[in-house]
GROMACS .gro file of C-alpha atoms in nm:
model
  165
    1MET     CA    1  12.410   8.674  15.427
    2LYS     CA    2  12.689   8.729  15.667
    3LYS     CA    3  12.863   8.963  15.413
    4LEU     CA    4  12.549   9.168  15.388
    5PHE     CA    5  12.527   9.197  15.768
    6PHE     CA    6  12.884   9.318  15.794
    7ILE     CA    7  12.835   9.572  15.510
    8VAL     CA    8  12.528   9.713  15.696
    9LEU     CA    9  12.726   9.715  16.019
   10ILE     CA   10  13.016   9.907  15.854
   11LEU     CA   11  12.793  10.152  15.686
   12GLY     CA   12  12.618  10.224  16.015
   13PHE     CA   13  12.945  10.300  16.183
   14VAL     CA   14  13.043  10.529  15.894
   15PHE     CA   15  12.723  10.724  15.909
   16THR     CA   16  12.725  10.752  16.290
   17ALA     CA   17  13.090  10.857  16.294
   18ASN     CA   18  12.996  11.185  16.132
   19ALA     CA   19  12.714  11.241  16.387
   20GLN     CA   20  12.917  11.238  16.707
   21LYS     CA   21  12.953  11.615  16.719
   22GLY     CA   22  12.579  11.639  16.812
   23SER     CA   23  12.360  11.507  17.090
   24LYS     CA   24  12.339  11.145  17.171
   25VAL     CA   25  12.024  10.981  17.311
   26LEU     CA   26  12.041  10.634  17.480
   27ASN     CA   27  11.702  10.446  17.460
   28LEU     CA   28  11.607  10.155  17.686
   29GLY     CA   29  11.271   9.979  17.718
   30LEU     CA   30  11.021   9.717  17.650
   31GLY     CA   31  10.836   9.628  17.332
   32PHE     CA   32  10.485   9.495  17.260
   33ALA     CA   33  10.451   9.195  17.031
   34GLY     CA   34  10.173   8.939  17.101
   35SER     CA   35  10.228   8.710  17.407
   36THR     CA   36  10.596   8.806  17.485
   37ILE     CA   37  10.768   9.121  17.602
   38PRO     CA   38  11.079   9.217  17.401
   39VAL     CA   39  11.356   9.429  17.543
   40TYR     CA   40  11.571   9.671  17.352
   41ILE     CA   41  11.852   9.919  17.385
   42GLY     CA   42  11.957  10.172  17.132
   43LEU     CA   43  12.161  10.491  17.068
   44ASP     CA   44  12.078  10.782  16.837
   45TYR     CA   45  12.320  11.038  16.715
   46TYR     CA   46  12.184  11.380  16.601
   47PHE     CA   47  12.409  11.536  16.342
   48LYS     CA   48  12.145  11.797  16.268
   49ASN     CA   49  11.862  11.912  16.498
   50GLU     CA   50  11.611  11.742  16.261
   51VAL     CA   51  11.803  11.435  16.156
   52SER     CA   52  11.940  11.148  16.366
   53LEU     CA   53  12.101  10.807  16.283
   54GLY     CA   54  12.122  10.523  16.524
   55GLY     CA   55  12.150  10.160  16.612
   56GLU     CA   56  11.940   9.927  16.821
   57ILE     CA   57  11.960   9.572  16.963
   58GLY     CA   58  11.642   9.388  17.047
   59TRP     CA   59  11.559   9.041  17.197
   60ARG     CA   60  11.257   8.846  17.266
   61ARG     CA   61  11.176   8.482  17.358
   62TYR     CA   62  10.875   8.256  17.313
   63ASN     CA   63  10.832   7.974  17.565
   64GLU     CA   64  10.567   7.714  17.495
   65THR     CA   65  10.492   7.354  17.597
   66TRP     CA   66  10.326   7.138  17.340
   67LYS     CA   67  10.251   6.771  17.394
   68HIS     CA   68  10.464   6.772  17.710
   69LYS     CA   69  10.766   6.914  17.518
   70ASP     CA   70  10.929   7.248  17.582
   71TYR     CA   71  10.966   7.489  17.295
   72HIS     CA   72  11.176   7.799  17.297
   73ARG     CA   73  11.243   8.047  17.029
   74ASP     CA   74  11.487   8.338  17.068
   75LEU     CA   75  11.485   8.634  16.828
   76TYR     CA   76  11.764   8.891  16.804
   77ASN     CA   77  11.746   9.204  16.611
   78PHE     CA   78  12.038   9.434  16.516
   79LEU     CA   79  11.925   9.738  16.317
   80PHE     CA   80  12.025  10.093  16.199
   81ASN     CA   81  11.767  10.369  16.182
   82ALA     CA   82  11.741  10.709  16.030
   83ASN     CA   83  11.483  10.951  16.161
   84TYR     CA   84  11.355  11.297  16.084
   85HIS     CA   85  11.242  11.496  16.386
   86PHE     CA   86  10.939  11.718  16.320
   87SER     CA   87  10.940  11.930  16.640
   88LYS     CA   88  11.093  12.239  16.475
   89LEU     CA   89  10.888  12.206  16.156
   90LEU     CA   90  10.562  12.172  16.351
   91GLU     CA   91  10.663  12.421  16.614
   92LEU     CA   92  10.605  12.181  16.903
   93PRO     CA   93  10.699  12.275  17.256
   94LYS     CA   94  11.064  12.198  17.336
   95ASP     CA   95  10.964  11.910  17.565
   96TRP     CA   96  10.819  11.708  17.269
   97ASP     CA   97  11.013  11.515  17.009
   98LEU     CA   98  10.803  11.372  16.724
   99TYR     CA   99  10.993  11.162  16.465
  100ALA     CA  100  10.952  10.924  16.184
  101GLY     CA  101  11.199  10.718  15.987
  102LEU     CA  102  11.325  10.404  15.826
  103ASN     CA  103  11.530  10.111  15.956
  104VAL     CA  104  11.733   9.836  15.812
  105GLY     CA  105  11.876   9.553  16.011
  106PHE     CA  106  11.971   9.194  16.056
  107TYR     CA  107  11.762   8.945  16.251
  108TYR     CA  108  11.842   8.598  16.388
  109TRP     CA  109  11.589   8.338  16.501
  110ASN     CA  110  11.693   8.036  16.704
  111ASP     CA  111  11.465   7.747  16.803
  112ASN     CA  112  11.530   7.509  17.080
  113ILE     CA  113  11.287   7.214  17.122
  114ASP     CA  114  11.320   6.954  17.392
  115TYR     CA  115  11.226   6.675  17.155
  116ASP     CA  116  11.402   6.357  17.079
  117GLY     CA  117  11.551   6.360  16.730
  118TYR     CA  118  11.476   6.722  16.666
  119GLU     CA  119  11.779   6.953  16.601
  120GLU     CA  120  11.782   7.315  16.664
  121ASP     CA  121  11.650   7.530  16.384
  122HIS     CA  122  11.770   7.881  16.317
  123THR     CA  123  11.736   8.137  16.037
  124SER     CA  124  11.850   8.481  15.973
  125GLY     CA  125  11.777   8.766  15.732
  126LEU     CA  126  11.753   9.122  15.641
  127GLY     CA  127  11.474   9.326  15.794
  128LEU     CA  128  11.339   9.655  15.647
  129GLY     CA  129  11.092   9.872  15.830
  130ALA     CA  130  10.959  10.211  15.942
  131GLN     CA  131  10.889  10.376  16.269
  132LEU     CA  132  10.695  10.661  16.407
  133GLY     CA  133  10.768  10.784  16.755
  134VAL     CA  134  10.745  11.044  17.016
  135ARG     CA  135  10.946  11.148  17.327
  136TYR     CA  136  10.847  11.366  17.611
  137TYR     CA  137  11.136  11.523  17.800
  138PHE     CA  138  11.081  11.592  18.175
  139ASN     CA  139  11.403  11.796  18.174
  140SER     CA  140  11.685  11.856  17.930
  141LYS     CA  141  11.830  11.494  17.980
  142PHE     CA  142  11.552  11.259  18.067
  143ALA     CA  143  11.247  11.150  17.857
  144ILE     CA  144  10.988  10.875  17.815
  145ASN     CA  145  10.929  10.743  17.460
  146LEU     CA  146  10.669  10.557  17.267
  147GLU     CA  147  10.735  10.412  16.924
  148PHE     CA  148  10.533  10.221  16.665
  149ASN     CA  149  10.715   9.995  16.408
  150GLY     CA  150  10.628   9.832  16.089
  151GLY     CA  151  10.856   9.559  15.958
  152ASN     CA  152  11.066   9.521  16.284
  153GLN     CA  153  11.113   9.150  16.356
  154VAL     CA  154  11.126   9.188  16.734
  155SER     CA  155  10.829   9.421  16.817
  156ASN     CA  156  10.543   9.616  16.682
  157GLY     CA  157  10.612   9.896  16.911
  158LYS     CA  158  10.793   9.991  17.229
  159ILE     CA  159  10.784  10.209  17.528
  160GLY     CA  160  11.080  10.306  17.737
  161ILE     CA  161  11.309  10.582  17.865
  162SER     CA  162  11.552  10.807  17.675
  163ILE     CA  163  11.861  10.973  17.832
  164LYS     CA  164  12.031  11.257  17.635
  165PHE     CA  165  12.401  11.322  17.674
   0.00000   0.00000   0.00000
């Protein structure tokens, strides 16, 4: 599994290295996923006006007490995404960025239970998913974003800010 993670990581750097001539967008925000609030940070590279490749790191934690014992589960997500931006095709106003795409990533779960005799449990794996999102730019550099995900291990969606540079 570690080999697969590093192959995906290297492929992500190869693809994004070709995209650095275009715009870059930094994304920060919070996700929505049941009873916890995930956080994320990501960076997208536009190598064409309609196509971007990027990466994202996400984290969320469950905290629970059961039978007077504390239970914590941390989930980390490292993913690469590819998006097609529909604004030009749909002739949307320049303030709007509507996009959809696919993502592939690596996730890692870590359980920590305050329970005598219980050892920490952890697992990891490959995650595949899709996303549909929209950004609204207040000016040429700053936007809010909303995205819905399927297959993402950290959140089912997210809301945040985007900064173009």
